[in-house]
mmCIF file of N, CA and C in Angstrom:
data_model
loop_
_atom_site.group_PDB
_atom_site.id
_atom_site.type_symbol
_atom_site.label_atom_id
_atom_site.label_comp_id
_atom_site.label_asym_id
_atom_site.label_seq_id
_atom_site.Cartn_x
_atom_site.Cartn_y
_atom_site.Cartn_z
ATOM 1 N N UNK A 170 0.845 -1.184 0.000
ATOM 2 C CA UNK A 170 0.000 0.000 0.000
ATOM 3 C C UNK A 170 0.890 1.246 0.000
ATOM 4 N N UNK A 171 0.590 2.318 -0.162
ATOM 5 C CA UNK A 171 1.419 3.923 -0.867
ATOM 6 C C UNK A 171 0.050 4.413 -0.416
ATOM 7 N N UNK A 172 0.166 5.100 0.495
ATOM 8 C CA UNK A 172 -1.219 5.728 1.181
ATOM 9 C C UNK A 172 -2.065 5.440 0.997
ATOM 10 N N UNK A 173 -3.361 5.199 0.136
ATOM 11 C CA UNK A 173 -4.541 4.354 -0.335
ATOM 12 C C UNK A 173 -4.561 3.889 -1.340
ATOM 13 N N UNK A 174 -3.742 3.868 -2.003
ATOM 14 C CA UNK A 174 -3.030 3.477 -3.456
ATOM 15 C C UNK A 174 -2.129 1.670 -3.105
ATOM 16 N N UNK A 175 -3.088 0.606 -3.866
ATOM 17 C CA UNK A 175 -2.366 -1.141 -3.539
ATOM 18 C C UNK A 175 -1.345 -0.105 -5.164
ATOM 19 N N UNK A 176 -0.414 -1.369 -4.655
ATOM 20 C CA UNK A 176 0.597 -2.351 -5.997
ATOM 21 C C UNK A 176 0.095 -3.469 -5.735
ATOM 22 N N UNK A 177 -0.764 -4.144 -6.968
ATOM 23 C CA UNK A 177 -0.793 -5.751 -6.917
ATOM 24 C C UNK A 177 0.416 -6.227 -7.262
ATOM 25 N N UNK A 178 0.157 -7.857 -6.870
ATOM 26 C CA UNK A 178 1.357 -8.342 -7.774
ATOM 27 C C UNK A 178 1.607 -8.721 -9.036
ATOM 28 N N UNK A 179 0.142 -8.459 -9.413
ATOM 29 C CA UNK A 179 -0.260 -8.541 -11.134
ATOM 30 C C UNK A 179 0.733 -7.565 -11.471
ATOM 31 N N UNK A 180 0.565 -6.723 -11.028
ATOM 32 C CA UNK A 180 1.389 -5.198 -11.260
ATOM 33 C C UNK A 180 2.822 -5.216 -11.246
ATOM 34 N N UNK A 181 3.128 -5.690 -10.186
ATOM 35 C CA UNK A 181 4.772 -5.687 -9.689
ATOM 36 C C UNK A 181 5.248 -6.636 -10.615
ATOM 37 N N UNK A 182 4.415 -8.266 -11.337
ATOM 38 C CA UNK A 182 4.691 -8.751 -11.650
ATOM 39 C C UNK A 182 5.076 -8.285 -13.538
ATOM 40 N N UNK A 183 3.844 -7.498 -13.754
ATOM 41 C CA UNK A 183 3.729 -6.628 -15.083
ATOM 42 C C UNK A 183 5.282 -6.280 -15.475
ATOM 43 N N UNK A 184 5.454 -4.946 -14.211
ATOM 44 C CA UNK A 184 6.931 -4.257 -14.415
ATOM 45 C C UNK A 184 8.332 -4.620 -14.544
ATOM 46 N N UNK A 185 8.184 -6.033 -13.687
ATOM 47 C CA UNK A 185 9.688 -6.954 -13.520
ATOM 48 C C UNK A 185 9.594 -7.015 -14.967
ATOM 49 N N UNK A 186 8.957 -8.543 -15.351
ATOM 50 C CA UNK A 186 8.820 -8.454 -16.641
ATOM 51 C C UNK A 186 8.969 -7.424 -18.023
ATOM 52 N N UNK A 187 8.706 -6.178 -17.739
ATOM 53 C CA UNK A 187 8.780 -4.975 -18.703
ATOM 54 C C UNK A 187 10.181 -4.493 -18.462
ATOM 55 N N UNK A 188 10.844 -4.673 -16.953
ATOM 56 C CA UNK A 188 11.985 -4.254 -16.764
ATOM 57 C C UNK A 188 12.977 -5.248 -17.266
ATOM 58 N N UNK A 189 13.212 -6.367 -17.316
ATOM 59 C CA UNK A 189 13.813 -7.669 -17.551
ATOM 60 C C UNK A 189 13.893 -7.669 -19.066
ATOM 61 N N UNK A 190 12.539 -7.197 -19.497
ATOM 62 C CA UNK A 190 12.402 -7.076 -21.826
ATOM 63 C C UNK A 190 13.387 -5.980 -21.884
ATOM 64 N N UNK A 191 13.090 -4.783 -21.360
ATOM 65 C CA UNK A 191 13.870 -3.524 -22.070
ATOM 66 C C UNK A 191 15.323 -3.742 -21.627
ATOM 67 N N UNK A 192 15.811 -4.426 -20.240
ATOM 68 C CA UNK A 192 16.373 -3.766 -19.290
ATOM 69 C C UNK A 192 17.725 -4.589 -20.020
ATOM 70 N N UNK A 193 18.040 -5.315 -21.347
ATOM 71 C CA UNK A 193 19.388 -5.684 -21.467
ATOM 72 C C UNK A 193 19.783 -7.054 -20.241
ATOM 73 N N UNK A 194 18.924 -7.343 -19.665
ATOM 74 C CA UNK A 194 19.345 -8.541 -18.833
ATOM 75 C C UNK A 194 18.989 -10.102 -19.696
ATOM 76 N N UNK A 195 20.415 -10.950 -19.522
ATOM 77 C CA UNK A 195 19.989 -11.688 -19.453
ATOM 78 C C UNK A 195 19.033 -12.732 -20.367
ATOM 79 N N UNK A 196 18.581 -14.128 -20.708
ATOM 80 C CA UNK A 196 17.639 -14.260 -20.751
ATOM 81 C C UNK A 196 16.833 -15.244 -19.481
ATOM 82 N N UNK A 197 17.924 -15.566 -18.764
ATOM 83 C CA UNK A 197 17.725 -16.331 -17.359
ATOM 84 C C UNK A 197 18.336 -15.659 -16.641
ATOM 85 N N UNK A 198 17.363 -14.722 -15.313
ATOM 86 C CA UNK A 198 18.318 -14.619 -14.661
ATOM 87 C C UNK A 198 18.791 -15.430 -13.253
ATOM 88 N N UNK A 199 19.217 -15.234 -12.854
ATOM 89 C CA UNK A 199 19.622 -16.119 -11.249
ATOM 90 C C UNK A 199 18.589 -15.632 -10.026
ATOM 91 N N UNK A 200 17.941 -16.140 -9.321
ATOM 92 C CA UNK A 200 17.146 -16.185 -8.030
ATOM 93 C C UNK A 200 17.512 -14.458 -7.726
ATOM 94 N N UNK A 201 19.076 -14.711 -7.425
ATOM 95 C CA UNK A 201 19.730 -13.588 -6.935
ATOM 96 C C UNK A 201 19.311 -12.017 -7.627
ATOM 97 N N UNK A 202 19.380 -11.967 -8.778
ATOM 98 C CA UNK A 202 19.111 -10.978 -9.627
ATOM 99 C C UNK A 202 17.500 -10.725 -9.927
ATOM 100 N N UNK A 203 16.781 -11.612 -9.752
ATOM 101 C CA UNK A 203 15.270 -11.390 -10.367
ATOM 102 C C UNK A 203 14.960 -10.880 -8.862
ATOM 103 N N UNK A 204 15.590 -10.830 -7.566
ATOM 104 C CA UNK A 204 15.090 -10.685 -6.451
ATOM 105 C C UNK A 204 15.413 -9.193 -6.343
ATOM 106 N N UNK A 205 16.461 -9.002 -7.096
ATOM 107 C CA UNK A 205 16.746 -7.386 -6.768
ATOM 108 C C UNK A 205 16.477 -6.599 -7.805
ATOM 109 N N UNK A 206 16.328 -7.005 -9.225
ATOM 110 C CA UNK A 206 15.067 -6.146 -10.263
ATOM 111 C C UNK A 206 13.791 -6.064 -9.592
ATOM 112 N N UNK A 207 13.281 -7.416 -8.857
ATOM 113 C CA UNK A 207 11.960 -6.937 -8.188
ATOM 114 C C UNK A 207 11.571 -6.118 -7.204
ATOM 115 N N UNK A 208 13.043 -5.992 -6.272
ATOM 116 C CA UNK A 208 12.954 -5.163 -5.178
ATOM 117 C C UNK A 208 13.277 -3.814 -5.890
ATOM 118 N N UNK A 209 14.437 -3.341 -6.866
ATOM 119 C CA UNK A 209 14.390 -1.680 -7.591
ATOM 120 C C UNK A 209 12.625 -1.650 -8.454
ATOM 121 N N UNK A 210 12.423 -2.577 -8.911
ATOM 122 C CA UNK A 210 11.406 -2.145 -9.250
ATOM 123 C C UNK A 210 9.846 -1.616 -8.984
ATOM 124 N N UNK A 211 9.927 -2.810 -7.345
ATOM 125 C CA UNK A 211 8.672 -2.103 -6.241
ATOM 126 C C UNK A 211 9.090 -1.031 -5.871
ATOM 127 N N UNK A 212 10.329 -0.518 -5.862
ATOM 128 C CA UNK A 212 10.517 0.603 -5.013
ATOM 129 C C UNK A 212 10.170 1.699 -5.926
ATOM 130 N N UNK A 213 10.777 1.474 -7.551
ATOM 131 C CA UNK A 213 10.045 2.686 -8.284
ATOM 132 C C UNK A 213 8.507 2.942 -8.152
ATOM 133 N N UNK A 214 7.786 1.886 -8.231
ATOM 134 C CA UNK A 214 6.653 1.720 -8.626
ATOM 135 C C UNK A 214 5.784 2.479 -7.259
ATOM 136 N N UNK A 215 6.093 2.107 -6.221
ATOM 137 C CA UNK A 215 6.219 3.295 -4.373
ATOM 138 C C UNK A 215 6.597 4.443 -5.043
ATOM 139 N N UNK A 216 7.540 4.867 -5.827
ATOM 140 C CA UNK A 216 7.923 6.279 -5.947
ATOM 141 C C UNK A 216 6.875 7.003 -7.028
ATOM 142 N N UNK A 217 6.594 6.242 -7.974
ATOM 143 C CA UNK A 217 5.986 7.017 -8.881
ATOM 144 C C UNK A 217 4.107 6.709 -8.642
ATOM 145 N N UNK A 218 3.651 6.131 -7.324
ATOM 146 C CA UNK A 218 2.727 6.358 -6.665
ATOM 147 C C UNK A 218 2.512 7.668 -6.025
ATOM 148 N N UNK A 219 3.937 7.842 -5.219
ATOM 149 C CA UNK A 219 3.657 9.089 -4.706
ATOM 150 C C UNK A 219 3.677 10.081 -5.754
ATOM 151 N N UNK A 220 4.713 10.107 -6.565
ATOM 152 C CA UNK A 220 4.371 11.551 -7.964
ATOM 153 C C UNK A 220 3.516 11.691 -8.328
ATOM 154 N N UNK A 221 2.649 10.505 -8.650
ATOM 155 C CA UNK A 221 1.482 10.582 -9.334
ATOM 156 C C UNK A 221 0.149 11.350 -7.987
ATOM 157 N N UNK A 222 0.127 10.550 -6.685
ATOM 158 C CA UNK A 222 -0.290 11.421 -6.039
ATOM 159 C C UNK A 222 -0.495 12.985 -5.678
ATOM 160 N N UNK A 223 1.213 13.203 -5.518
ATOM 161 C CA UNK A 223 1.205 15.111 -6.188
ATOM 162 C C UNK A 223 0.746 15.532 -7.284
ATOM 163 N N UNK A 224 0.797 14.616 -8.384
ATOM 164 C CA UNK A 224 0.295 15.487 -9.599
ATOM 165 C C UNK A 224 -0.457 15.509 -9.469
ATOM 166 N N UNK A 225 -1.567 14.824 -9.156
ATOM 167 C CA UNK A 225 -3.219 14.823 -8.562
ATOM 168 C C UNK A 225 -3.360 15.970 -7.761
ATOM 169 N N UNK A 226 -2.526 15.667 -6.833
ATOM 170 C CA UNK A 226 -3.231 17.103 -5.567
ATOM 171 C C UNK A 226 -2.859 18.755 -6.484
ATOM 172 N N UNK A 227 -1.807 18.362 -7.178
ATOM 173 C CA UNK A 227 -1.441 19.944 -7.888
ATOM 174 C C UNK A 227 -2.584 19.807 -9.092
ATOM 175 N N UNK A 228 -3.602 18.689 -9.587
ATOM 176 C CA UNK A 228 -4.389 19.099 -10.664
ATOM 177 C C UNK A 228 -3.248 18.942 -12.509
ATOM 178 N N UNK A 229 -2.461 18.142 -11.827
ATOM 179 C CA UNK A 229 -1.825 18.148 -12.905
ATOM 180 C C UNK A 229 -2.019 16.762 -13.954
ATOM 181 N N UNK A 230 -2.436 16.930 -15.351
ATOM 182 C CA UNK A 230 -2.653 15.770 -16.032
ATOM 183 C C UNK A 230 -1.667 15.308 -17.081
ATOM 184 N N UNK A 231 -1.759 14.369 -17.770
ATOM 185 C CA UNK A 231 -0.877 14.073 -18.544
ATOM 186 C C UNK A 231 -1.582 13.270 -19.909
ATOM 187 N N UNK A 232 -1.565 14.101 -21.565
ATOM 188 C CA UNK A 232 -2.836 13.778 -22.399
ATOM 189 C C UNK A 232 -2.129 12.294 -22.801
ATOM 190 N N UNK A 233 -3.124 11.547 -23.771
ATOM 191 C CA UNK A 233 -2.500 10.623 -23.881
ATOM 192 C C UNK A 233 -1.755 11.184 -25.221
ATOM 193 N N UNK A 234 -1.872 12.344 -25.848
ATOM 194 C CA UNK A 234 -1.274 12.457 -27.148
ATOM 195 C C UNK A 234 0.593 12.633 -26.191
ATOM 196 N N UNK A 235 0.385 12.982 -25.178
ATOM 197 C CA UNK A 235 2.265 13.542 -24.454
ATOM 198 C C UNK A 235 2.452 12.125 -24.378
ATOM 199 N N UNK A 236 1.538 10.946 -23.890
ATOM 200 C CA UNK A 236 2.175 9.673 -23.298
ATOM 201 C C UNK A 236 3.086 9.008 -25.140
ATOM 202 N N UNK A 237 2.453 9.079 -25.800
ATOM 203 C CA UNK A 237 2.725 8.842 -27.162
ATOM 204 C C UNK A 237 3.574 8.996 -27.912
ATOM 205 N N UNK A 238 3.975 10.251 -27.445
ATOM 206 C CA UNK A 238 5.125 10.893 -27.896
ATOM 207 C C UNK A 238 6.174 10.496 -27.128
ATOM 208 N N UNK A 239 5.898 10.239 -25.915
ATOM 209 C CA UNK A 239 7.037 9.709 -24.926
ATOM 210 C C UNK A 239 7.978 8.676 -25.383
ATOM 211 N N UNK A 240 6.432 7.604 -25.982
ATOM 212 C CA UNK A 240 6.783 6.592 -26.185
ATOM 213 C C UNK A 240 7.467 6.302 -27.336
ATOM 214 N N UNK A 241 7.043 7.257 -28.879
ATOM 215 C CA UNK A 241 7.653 7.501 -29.805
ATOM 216 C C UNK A 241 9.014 7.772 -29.732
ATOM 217 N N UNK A 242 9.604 9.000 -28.847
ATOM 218 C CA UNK A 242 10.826 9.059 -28.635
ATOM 219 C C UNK A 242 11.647 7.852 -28.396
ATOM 220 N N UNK A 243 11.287 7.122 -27.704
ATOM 221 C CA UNK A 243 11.790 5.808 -26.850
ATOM 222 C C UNK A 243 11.965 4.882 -28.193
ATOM 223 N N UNK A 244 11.149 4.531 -28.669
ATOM 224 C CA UNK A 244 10.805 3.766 -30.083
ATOM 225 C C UNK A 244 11.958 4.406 -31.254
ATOM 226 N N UNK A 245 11.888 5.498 -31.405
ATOM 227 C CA UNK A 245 13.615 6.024 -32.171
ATOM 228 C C UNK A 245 14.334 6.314 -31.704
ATOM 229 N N UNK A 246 14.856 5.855 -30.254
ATOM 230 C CA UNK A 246 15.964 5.862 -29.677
ATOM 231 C C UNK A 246 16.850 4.252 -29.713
ATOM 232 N N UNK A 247 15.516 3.724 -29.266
ATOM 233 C CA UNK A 247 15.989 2.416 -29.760
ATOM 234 C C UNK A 247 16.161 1.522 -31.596
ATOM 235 N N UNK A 248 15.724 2.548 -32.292
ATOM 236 C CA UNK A 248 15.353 2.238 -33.736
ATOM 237 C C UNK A 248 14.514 1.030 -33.637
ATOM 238 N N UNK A 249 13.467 1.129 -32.976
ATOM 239 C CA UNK A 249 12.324 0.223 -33.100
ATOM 240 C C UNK A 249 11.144 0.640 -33.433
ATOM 241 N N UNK A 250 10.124 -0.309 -33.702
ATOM 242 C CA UNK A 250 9.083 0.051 -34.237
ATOM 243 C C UNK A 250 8.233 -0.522 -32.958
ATOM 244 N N UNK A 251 6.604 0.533 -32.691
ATOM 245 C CA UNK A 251 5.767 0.269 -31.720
ATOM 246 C C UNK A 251 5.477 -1.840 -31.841
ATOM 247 N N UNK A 252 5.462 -2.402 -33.069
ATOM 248 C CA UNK A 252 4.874 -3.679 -33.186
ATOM 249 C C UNK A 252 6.531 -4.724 -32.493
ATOM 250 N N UNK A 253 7.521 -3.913 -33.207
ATOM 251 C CA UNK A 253 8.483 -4.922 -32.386
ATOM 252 C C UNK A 253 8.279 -4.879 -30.800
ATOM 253 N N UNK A 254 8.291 -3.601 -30.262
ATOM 254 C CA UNK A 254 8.107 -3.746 -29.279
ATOM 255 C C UNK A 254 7.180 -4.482 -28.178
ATOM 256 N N UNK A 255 6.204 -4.348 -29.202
ATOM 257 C CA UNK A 255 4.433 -5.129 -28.276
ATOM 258 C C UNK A 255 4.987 -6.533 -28.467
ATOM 259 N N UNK A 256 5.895 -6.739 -29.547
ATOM 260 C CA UNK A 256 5.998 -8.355 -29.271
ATOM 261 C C UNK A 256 7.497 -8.812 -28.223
ATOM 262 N N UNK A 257 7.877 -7.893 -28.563
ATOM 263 C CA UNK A 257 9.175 -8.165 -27.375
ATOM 264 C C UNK A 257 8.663 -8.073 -26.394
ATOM 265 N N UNK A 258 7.860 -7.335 -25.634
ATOM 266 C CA UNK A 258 6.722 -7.119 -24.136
ATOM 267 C C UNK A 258 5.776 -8.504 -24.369
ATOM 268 N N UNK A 259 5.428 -9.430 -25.014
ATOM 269 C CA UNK A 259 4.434 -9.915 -25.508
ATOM 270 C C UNK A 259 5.201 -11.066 -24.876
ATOM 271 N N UNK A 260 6.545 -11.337 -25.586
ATOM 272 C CA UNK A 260 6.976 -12.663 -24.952
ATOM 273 C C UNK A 260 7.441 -13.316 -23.866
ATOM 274 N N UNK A 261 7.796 -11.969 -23.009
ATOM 275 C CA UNK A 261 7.891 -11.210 -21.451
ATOM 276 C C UNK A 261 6.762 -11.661 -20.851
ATOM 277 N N UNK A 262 5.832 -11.634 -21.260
ATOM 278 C CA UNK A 262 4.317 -11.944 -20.714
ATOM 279 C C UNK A 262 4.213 -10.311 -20.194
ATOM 280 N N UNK A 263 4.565 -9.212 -20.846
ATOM 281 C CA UNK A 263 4.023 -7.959 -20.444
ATOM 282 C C UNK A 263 3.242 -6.941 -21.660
ATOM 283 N N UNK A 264 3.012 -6.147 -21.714
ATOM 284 C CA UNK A 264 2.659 -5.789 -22.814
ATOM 285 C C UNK A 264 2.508 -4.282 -22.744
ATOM 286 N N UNK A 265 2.378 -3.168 -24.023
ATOM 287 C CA UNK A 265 2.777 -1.769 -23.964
ATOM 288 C C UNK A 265 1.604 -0.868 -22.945
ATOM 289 N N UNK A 266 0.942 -1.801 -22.429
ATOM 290 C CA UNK A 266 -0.384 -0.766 -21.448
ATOM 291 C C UNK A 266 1.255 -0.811 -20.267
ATOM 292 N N UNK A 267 1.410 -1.659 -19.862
ATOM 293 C CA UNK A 267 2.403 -1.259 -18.749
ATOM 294 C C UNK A 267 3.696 -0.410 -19.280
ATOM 295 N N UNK A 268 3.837 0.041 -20.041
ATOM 296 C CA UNK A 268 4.579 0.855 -20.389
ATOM 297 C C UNK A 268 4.569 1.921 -20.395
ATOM 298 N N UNK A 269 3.194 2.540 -20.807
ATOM 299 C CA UNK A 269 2.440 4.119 -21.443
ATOM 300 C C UNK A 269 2.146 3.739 -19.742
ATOM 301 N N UNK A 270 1.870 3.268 -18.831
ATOM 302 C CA UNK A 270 1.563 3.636 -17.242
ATOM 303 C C UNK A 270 2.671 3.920 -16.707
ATOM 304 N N UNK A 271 4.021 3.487 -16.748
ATOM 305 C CA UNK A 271 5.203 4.141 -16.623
ATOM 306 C C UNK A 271 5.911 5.320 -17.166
ATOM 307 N N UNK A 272 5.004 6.265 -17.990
ATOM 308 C CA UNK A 272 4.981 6.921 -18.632
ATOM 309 C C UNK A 272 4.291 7.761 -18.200
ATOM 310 N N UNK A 273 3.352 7.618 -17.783
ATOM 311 C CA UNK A 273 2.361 8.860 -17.344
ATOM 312 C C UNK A 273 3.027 9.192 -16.223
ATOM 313 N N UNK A 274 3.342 8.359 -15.155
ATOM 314 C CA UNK A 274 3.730 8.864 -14.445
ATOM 315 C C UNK A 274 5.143 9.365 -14.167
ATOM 316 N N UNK A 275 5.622 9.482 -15.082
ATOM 317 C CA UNK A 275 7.245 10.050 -15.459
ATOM 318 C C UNK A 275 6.632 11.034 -16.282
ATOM 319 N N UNK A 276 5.842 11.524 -17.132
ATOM 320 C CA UNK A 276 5.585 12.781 -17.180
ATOM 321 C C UNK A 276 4.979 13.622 -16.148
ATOM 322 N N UNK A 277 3.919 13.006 -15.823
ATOM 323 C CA UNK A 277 3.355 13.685 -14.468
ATOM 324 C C UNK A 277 4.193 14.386 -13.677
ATOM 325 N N UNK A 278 5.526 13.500 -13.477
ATOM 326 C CA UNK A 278 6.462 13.929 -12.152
ATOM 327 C C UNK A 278 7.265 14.991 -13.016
ATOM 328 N N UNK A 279 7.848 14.885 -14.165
ATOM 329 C CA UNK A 279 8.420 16.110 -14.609
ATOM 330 C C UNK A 279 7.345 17.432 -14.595
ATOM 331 N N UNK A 280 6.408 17.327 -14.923
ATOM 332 C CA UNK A 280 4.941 18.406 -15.098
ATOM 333 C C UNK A 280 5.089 19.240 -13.521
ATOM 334 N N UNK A 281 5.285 18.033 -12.815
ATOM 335 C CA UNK A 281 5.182 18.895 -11.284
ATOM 336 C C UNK A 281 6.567 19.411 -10.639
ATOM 337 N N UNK A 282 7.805 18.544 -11.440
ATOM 338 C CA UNK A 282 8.910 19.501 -11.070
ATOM 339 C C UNK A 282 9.297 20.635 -11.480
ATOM 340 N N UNK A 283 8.379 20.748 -13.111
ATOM 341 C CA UNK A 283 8.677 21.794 -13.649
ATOM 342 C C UNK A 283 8.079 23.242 -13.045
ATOM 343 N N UNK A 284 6.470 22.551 -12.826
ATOM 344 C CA UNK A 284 5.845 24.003 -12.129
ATOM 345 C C UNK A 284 6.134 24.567 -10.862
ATOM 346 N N UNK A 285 6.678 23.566 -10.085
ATOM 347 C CA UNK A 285 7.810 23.827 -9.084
ATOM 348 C C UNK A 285 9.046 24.605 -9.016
ATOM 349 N N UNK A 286 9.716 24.483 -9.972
ATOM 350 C CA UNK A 286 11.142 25.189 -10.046
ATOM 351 C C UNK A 286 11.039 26.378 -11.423
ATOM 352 N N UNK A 287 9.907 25.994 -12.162
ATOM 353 C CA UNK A 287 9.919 27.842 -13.868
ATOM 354 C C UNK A 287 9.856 28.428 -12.854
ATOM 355 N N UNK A 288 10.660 29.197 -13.803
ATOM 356 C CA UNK A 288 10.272 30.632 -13.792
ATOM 357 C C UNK A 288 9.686 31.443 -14.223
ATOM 358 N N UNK A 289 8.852 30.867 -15.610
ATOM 359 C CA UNK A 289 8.201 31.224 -16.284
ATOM 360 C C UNK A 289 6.774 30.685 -15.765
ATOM 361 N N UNK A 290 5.522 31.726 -15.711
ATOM 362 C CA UNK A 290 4.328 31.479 -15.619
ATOM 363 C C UNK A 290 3.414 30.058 -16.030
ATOM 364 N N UNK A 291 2.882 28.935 -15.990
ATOM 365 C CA UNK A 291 2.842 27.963 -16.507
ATOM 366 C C UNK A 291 0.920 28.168 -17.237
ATOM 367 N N UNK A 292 0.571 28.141 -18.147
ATOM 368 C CA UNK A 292 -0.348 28.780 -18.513
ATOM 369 C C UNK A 292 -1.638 27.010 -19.040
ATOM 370 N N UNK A 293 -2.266 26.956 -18.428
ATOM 371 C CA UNK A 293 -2.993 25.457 -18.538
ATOM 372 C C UNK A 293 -4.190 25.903 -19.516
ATOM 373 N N UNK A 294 -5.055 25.071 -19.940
ATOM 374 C CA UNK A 294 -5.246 25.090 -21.454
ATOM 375 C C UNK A 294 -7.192 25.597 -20.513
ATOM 376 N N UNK A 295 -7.073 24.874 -19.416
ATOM 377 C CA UNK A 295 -8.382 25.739 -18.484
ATOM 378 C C UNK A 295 -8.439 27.445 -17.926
ATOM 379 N N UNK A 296 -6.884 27.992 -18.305
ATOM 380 C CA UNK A 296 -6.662 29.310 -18.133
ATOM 381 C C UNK A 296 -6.800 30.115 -19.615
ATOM 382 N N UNK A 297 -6.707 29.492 -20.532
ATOM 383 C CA UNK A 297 -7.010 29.755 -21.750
ATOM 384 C C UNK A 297 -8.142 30.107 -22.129
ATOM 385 N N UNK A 298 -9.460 28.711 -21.407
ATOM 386 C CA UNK A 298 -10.502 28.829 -21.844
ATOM 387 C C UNK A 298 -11.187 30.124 -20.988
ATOM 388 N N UNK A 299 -10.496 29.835 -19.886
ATOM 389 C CA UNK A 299 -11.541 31.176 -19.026
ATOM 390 C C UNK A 299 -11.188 32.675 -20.004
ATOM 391 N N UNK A 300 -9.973 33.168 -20.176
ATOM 392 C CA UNK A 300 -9.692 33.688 -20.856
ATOM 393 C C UNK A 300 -10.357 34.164 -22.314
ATOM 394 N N UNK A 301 -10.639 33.542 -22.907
ATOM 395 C CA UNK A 301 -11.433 33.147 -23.875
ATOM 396 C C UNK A 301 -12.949 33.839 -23.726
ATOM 397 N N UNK A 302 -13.804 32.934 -22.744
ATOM 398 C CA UNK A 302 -14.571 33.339 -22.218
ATOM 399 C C UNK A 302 -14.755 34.697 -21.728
ATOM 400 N N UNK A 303 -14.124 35.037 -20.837
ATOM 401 C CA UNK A 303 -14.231 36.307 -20.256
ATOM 402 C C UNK A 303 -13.774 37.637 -22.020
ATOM 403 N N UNK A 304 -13.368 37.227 -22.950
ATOM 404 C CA UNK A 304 -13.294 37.991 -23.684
ATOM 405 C C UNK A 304 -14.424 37.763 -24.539
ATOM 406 N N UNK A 305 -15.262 37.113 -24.328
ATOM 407 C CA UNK A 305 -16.742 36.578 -25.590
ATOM 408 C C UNK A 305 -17.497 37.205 -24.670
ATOM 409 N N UNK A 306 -17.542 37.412 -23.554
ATOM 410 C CA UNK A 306 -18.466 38.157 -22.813
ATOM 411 C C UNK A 306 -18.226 39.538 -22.768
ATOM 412 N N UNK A 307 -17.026 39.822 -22.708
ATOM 413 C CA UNK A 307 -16.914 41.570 -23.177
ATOM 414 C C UNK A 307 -17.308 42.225 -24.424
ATOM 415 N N UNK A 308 -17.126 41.438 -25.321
ATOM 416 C CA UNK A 308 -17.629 41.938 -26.641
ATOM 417 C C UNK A 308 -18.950 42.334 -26.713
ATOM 418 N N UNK A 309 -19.635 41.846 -25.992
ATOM 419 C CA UNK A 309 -20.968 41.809 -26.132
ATOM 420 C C UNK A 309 -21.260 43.088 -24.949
ATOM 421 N N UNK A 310 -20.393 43.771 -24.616
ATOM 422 C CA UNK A 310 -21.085 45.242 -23.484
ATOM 423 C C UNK A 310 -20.586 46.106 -24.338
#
């Protein structure tokens, strides 16, 4: 539990797996090693509970068109294509939903470090609309 927030082990089990496909390990690893990918990996998965928690309390979202792009980047970094990948996650027994969820919440947490430390005004697309608004209503006096 992460304040009212479970990790199943469906979950924990999801990420090993997703961590173990991307992560360059291996294709067997030893007792020893799958015990301590599982332990760095509950511990991220605790950490980016709590980010995701702040981004919530700060109102901060993340569209799925940003998760996409995330993932795009990632996809030509590695010179892969989204289908190699779903099948490399596929044979893992994991697949790209646990991925784009590791994603949201790694944008989320940058979203909230950023509005934390600009210096620049951060202008949300609900400050726009009021904006907007309040100028469709002036026109009209």
């Amino acid at each position: 539990m992460v304040n009212t927030q479970s990790i199943s082990d469906y979950e924990l089990e999801q990420r090993v797996a997703f961590a173990i496909a991307v992560g360059g390990y291996s294709a067997k690893l030893s007792d020893e090693e799958l015990k301590s990918v599982r332990a760095t990996t509950l511990q991220r998965m605790v950490e980016e509970k709590i980010q995701l928690a702040e981004a919530k309390r700060l109102k901060i979202t993340v569209s799925p068109v940003e998760v996409n792009e995330q993932i795009d980047a990632f996809l030509k970094d590695q010179a892969a294509s989204k289908e190699e990948l779903s099948k490399v996650l596929a044979a893992a027994g994991t697949s790209l939903d646990t991925f784009r969820n590791q994603q949201i919440a790694f944008l989320a947490w940058q979203k909230v470090i950023r509005d934390a430390f600009a210096s620049e005004p951060v202008i949300t697309p609900a400050m726009v609309e009021d904006a907007m608004r309040r100028a469709v209503e002036g026109s009209n006096k």
